């Protein structure tokens, strides 16, 4: 057992107890199994006390000891604890082995002779196993062999049986061998423990050395790194990691150079070159295999000095030193030194060129010392004062130079007052700073700028202002002779300092009066601010307010800050613009607001109503039959009626908004509550205002009003719909009779939507092929058909056949009539060209079609494309179209007649039936309106009118055609009166040409 005072013994004790902790539990387990086995194989003749009682006591001790060894923790294995445990183990081995020997010897005596050898062998093997388990503790192991195994072998030797003796000898030899092996193993174990102790000591010394090395390595002021031949990191210190901002948890020994370079580029501590370029440079032969000392600037601004030293096997060691501050300090010193050298060279050059530069500048320069002696001057200064040039020498007093100049008449302003002028000049020269103008001989002017320096000397500058003085003289001349009002005023007080003659004339003041005034006294203050207009208001001497645009420029006048101003009188221009602006939003004839002004007012009215949650009414007013007044009495009378009517409407409106939006149409907007009663009251007052006839040039003209009313927001919430609804109400009022007033209703809205839908569908009717032509025959006195009148029809896919009287007015108002007219003309010509007989085809011309400038072009195109002869085409034109513009109508009809076509006057007798039309226009036929034919046989007046028309037409050589013939009596009367041609349902209803021919033959047979 190791010595507790010896280090080796202490280590031996710890190792013994460590091994025994693992072996002893096995030992006790073997003893338990062996003891139980022996007890079980013994015959029943053996005493139970000997078989079980004595072994049970021994086994109890083994179990207790087994539990103690199992509970023993390795952390408790100190040399002292190990020594105590081993001492106990040795004592317990003596006790247990002795007990087992007594038990075995008693068994050998008690069992039969033939069982002694098996029992001895069984117990002997248990003892040998126990001794082997205790091999790391020789005292206990040897005690086990001596106390337990040796007595068993000895008993076998003395048994007298040859087999037993041989077995005993072998068992003793086995004990000897086992003891020798245990001793040998224990000596090896001791040497091993001794070697392990030395290794621990050497490891401690190596650890101490390593710690000292690490301390030195990691406290170096330079970064250090070792790399092997495979470019793998062997070791690096803390400073290396800090210089390159590398994470010590990431950079570990064994890491490749490429990976470390990647980390440096990621951390921004790489050289200012690409990674590939850096690796190529780093692995180049001169850098890799030779000593080098380089300075590298990193991308993060650091500058590092790298000392590279190669090692055997292509490895290397390098130190990295952060020399950023030193590098930039040296660079700054170098730059400062270079800059100082450059500055010194520049100063020398400046000094060299100073005199040359002074001679180049156009101003005269002179420098005086504190005693007012001349130090330096340039050529221009000597030229200014050429009369005293000989006095310009270094050290000459300033006063001496002045006196020489005075003596030679150099200062024109000092003539006659030389001493006084000299005193003033010297006083000015002594001031810290002074500036004045100086008049020299030869009408030359200079501005003198002088300033005292810190050492008491002075620097003087002379600027040639001769040209400026001459321009000032020119300015005075232009100022006085300028035709526009001009004046000069003080910049601060605005007191007038100078005025020209034009200003005196324009404002009506004498010059002396104006010079006693300020600019404020010319201004006229009104309520509107200046920011609201681009002109100023001035008042003349007679109180007239004029509008002027003023342009100002700063200048120096008699040594004081001032402004020169010129006034542009824009009174007439602005009044003209105001008139133009007024006319842009007012009707020139009535001076009422026009449509543009109405639109703006209506938008504002809607916004006000929405803001105040109120409403208003829109009244659309139309003068009934105003067109007849124009047609009968002329436009001059019509204009007078409009002016008087506008006056009456405004008077009746009693402050409500009234605008003219068309020829005879007006809009009134009223927001007087309650609505709609107040709107109806306004409309009633307006109608009452027109109960008296309007008298113009001796004509008493009766005019009635129709009024349509729409309310906001009840009838519409926007301006467009509101006006449309008011127009719909007016449309209903006009249809119900003269002088009607109608409020907009939902039914009107439906009619309006119906009308708009019809307008939309009409625009597409031609393209969709929904229009077609019916043809009504026209026959002569002899019963023969002379031609047909083309009548347009509309077959709507939803509404069915729409009457012409319903869709033609809509087409005329929406503008789609032009396309319909062109289609009817072309289709009728094509149809007539396909007839076998050369019959005449009559086509109605609408007012819109006749007003077009290219009607003759359209007719020529239809004739050319259809191939119809011009003599077979007859255009029917109403009286109303002709009287709109007689000269234009005559020109149009002449161009049509030049094509060779026929022209008929349609609906004659329903208009003004002026005889001048028959004489002025080239008519080929007159058509009596159907209303007269319908009254034949019922009214003598109708017969008289028909007879007069036929007689008049025949007198002019123009044939007559009567429309609307529906009875035989009507036809007989017309034939008796000499009517040339007839047309109506009696002759044939409108339809296809074939159908009308058959119907015509049947009717003629019935009549004749």
PDB file of C-alpha atoms in Angstrom, residues 80-172:
ATOM      1  CA  UNK A  80      -6.277  10.064   2.728  1.00  0.00           C
ATOM      2  CA  UNK A  81      -9.674   8.545   1.850  1.00  0.00           C
ATOM      3  CA  UNK A  82      -7.953   5.912  -0.294  1.00  0.00           C
ATOM      4  CA  UNK A  83      -5.593   5.004   2.542  1.00  0.00           C
ATOM      5  CA  UNK A  84      -8.492   4.519   4.985  1.00  0.00           C
ATOM      6  CA  UNK A  85     -10.501   2.456   2.499  1.00  0.00           C
ATOM      7  CA  UNK A  86      -7.536   0.214   1.628  1.00  0.00           C
ATOM      8  CA  UNK A  87      -6.751  -0.365   5.329  1.00  0.00           C
ATOM      9  CA  UNK A  88     -10.355  -1.458   5.899  1.00  0.00           C
ATOM     10  CA  UNK A  89     -10.236  -3.624   2.827  1.00  0.00           C
ATOM     11  CA  UNK A  90      -7.112  -5.410   4.084  1.00  0.00           C
ATOM     12  CA  UNK A  91      -8.629  -6.062   7.506  1.00  0.00           C
ATOM     13  CA  UNK A  92     -11.920  -7.211   5.984  1.00  0.00           C
ATOM     14  CA  UNK A  93     -10.005  -9.576   3.657  1.00  0.00           C
ATOM     15  CA  UNK A  94      -8.416 -11.235   6.676  1.00  0.00           C
ATOM     16  CA  UNK A  95     -11.768 -11.633   8.425  1.00  0.00           C
ATOM     17  CA  UNK A  96     -13.720 -12.837   5.395  1.00  0.00           C
ATOM     18  CA  UNK A  97     -11.000 -15.197   4.196  1.00  0.00           C
ATOM     19  CA  UNK A  98     -10.610 -16.678   7.652  1.00  0.00           C
ATOM     20  CA  UNK A  99     -14.343 -17.184   7.921  1.00  0.00           C
ATOM     21  CA  UNK A 100     -14.527 -18.795   4.516  1.00  0.00           C
ATOM     22  CA  UNK A 101     -11.557 -21.095   5.380  1.00  0.00           C
ATOM     23  CA  UNK A 102     -13.236 -22.305   8.562  1.00  0.00           C
ATOM     24  CA  UNK A 103     -16.492 -22.886   6.612  1.00  0.00           C
ATOM     25  CA  UNK A 104     -14.729 -24.794   3.825  1.00  0.00           C
ATOM     26  CA  UNK A 105     -12.633 -26.941   6.140  1.00  0.00           C
ATOM     27  CA  UNK A 106     -15.778 -27.859   8.058  1.00  0.00           C
ATOM     28  CA  UNK A 107     -17.473 -28.792   4.797  1.00  0.00           C
ATOM     29  CA  UNK A 108     -14.577 -30.988   3.681  1.00  0.00           C
ATOM     30  CA  UNK A 109     -14.860 -32.895   6.956  1.00  0.00           C
ATOM     31  CA  UNK A 110     -18.651 -33.189   6.726  1.00  0.00           C
ATOM     32  CA  UNK A 111     -19.053 -34.286   3.118  1.00  0.00           C
ATOM     33  CA  UNK A 112     -18.334 -37.645   1.674  1.00  0.00           C
ATOM     34  CA  UNK A 113     -14.821 -38.288   0.356  1.00  0.00           C
ATOM     35  CA  UNK A 114     -15.940 -38.453  -3.244  1.00  0.00           C
ATOM     36  CA  UNK A 115     -17.335 -34.873  -2.952  1.00  0.00           C
ATOM     37  CA  UNK A 116     -14.318 -33.292  -1.353  1.00  0.00           C
ATOM     38  CA  UNK A 117     -12.390 -32.733  -4.579  1.00  0.00           C
ATOM     39  CA  UNK A 118     -15.309 -30.945  -6.392  1.00  0.00           C
ATOM     40  CA  UNK A 119     -16.087 -28.833  -3.349  1.00  0.00           C
ATOM     41  CA  UNK A 120     -12.402 -27.972  -2.875  1.00  0.00           C
ATOM     42  CA  UNK A 121     -12.024 -27.031  -6.551  1.00  0.00           C
ATOM     43  CA  UNK A 122     -15.199 -24.937  -6.505  1.00  0.00           C
ATOM     44  CA  UNK A 123     -14.123 -23.015  -3.403  1.00  0.00           C
ATOM     45  CA  UNK A 124     -10.498 -22.776  -4.640  1.00  0.00           C
ATOM     46  CA  UNK A 125     -11.633 -21.133  -7.906  1.00  0.00           C
ATOM     47  CA  UNK A 126     -13.629 -18.590  -5.969  1.00  0.00           C
ATOM     48  CA  UNK A 127     -10.570 -17.743  -3.879  1.00  0.00           C
ATOM     49  CA  UNK A 128      -8.342 -17.453  -6.964  1.00  0.00           C
ATOM     50  CA  UNK A 129     -10.925 -15.134  -8.641  1.00  0.00           C
ATOM     51  CA  UNK A 130     -11.057 -13.033  -5.489  1.00  0.00           C
ATOM     52  CA  UNK A 131      -7.255 -12.804  -5.386  1.00  0.00           C
ATOM     53  CA  UNK A 132      -7.143 -11.747  -9.048  1.00  0.00           C
ATOM     54  CA  UNK A 133      -9.790  -9.052  -8.504  1.00  0.00           C
ATOM     55  CA  UNK A 134      -7.619  -7.678  -5.660  1.00  0.00           C
ATOM     56  CA  UNK A 135      -4.488  -7.710  -7.877  1.00  0.00           C
ATOM     57  CA  UNK A 136      -4.056  -3.916  -7.748  1.00  0.00           C
ATOM     58  CA  UNK A 137      -3.907  -4.230  -3.921  1.00  0.00           C
ATOM     59  CA  UNK A 138      -1.286  -6.964  -3.299  1.00  0.00           C
ATOM     60  CA  UNK A 139      -1.724  -7.124   0.497  1.00  0.00           C
ATOM     61  CA  UNK A 140      -5.370  -8.125   0.198  1.00  0.00           C
ATOM     62  CA  UNK A 141      -4.658 -10.373  -2.776  1.00  0.00           C
ATOM     63  CA  UNK A 142      -1.823 -12.263  -1.035  1.00  0.00           C
ATOM     64  CA  UNK A 143      -3.885 -12.575   2.164  1.00  0.00           C
ATOM     65  CA  UNK A 144      -6.707 -14.112   0.165  1.00  0.00           C
ATOM     66  CA  UNK A 145      -4.339 -16.682  -1.385  1.00  0.00           C
ATOM     67  CA  UNK A 146      -2.598 -17.459   1.893  1.00  0.00           C
ATOM     68  CA  UNK A 147      -5.641 -17.527   4.157  1.00  0.00           C
ATOM     69  CA  UNK A 148      -8.219 -19.090   1.793  1.00  0.00           C
ATOM     70  CA  UNK A 149      -6.543 -20.963  -1.069  1.00  0.00           C
ATOM     71  CA  UNK A 150      -3.389 -22.322   0.682  1.00  0.00           C
ATOM     72  CA  UNK A 151      -5.270 -24.193   3.449  1.00  0.00           C
ATOM     73  CA  UNK A 152      -7.530 -25.852   0.862  1.00  0.00           C
ATOM     74  CA  UNK A 153      -4.532 -27.083  -1.141  1.00  0.00           C
ATOM     75  CA  UNK A 154      -2.796 -28.219   2.056  1.00  0.00           C
ATOM     76  CA  UNK A 155      -5.861 -30.240   3.130  1.00  0.00           C
ATOM     77  CA  UNK A 156      -5.819 -31.967  -0.255  1.00  0.00           C
ATOM     78  CA  UNK A 157      -2.073 -32.829   0.146  1.00  0.00           C
ATOM     79  CA  UNK A 158      -2.577 -34.459   3.543  1.00  0.00           C
ATOM     80  CA  UNK A 159      -5.699 -36.375   2.524  1.00  0.00           C
ATOM     81  CA  UNK A 160      -3.668 -39.535   1.645  1.00  0.00           C
ATOM     82  CA  UNK A 161      -5.537 -40.002  -1.632  1.00  0.00           C
ATOM     83  CA  UNK A 162      -3.234 -39.914  -4.673  1.00  0.00           C
ATOM     84  CA  UNK A 163      -5.702 -37.939  -6.762  1.00  0.00           C
ATOM     85  CA  UNK A 164      -6.244 -35.480  -3.950  1.00  0.00           C
ATOM     86  CA  UNK A 165      -2.502 -35.091  -3.391  1.00  0.00           C
ATOM     87  CA  UNK A 166      -1.879 -34.440  -7.122  1.00  0.00           C
ATOM     88  CA  UNK A 167      -4.711 -31.925  -7.145  1.00  0.00           C
ATOM     89  CA  UNK A 168      -3.289 -30.204  -4.023  1.00  0.00           C
ATOM     90  CA  UNK A 169       0.186 -29.960  -5.607  1.00  0.00           C
ATOM     91  CA  UNK A 170      -1.241 -28.371  -8.749  1.00  0.00           C
ATOM     92  CA  UNK A 171      -3.290 -25.928  -6.743  1.00  0.00           C
ATOM     93  CA  UNK A 172      -0.189 -24.851  -4.750  1.00  0.00           C
TER      94      UNK A 172
END
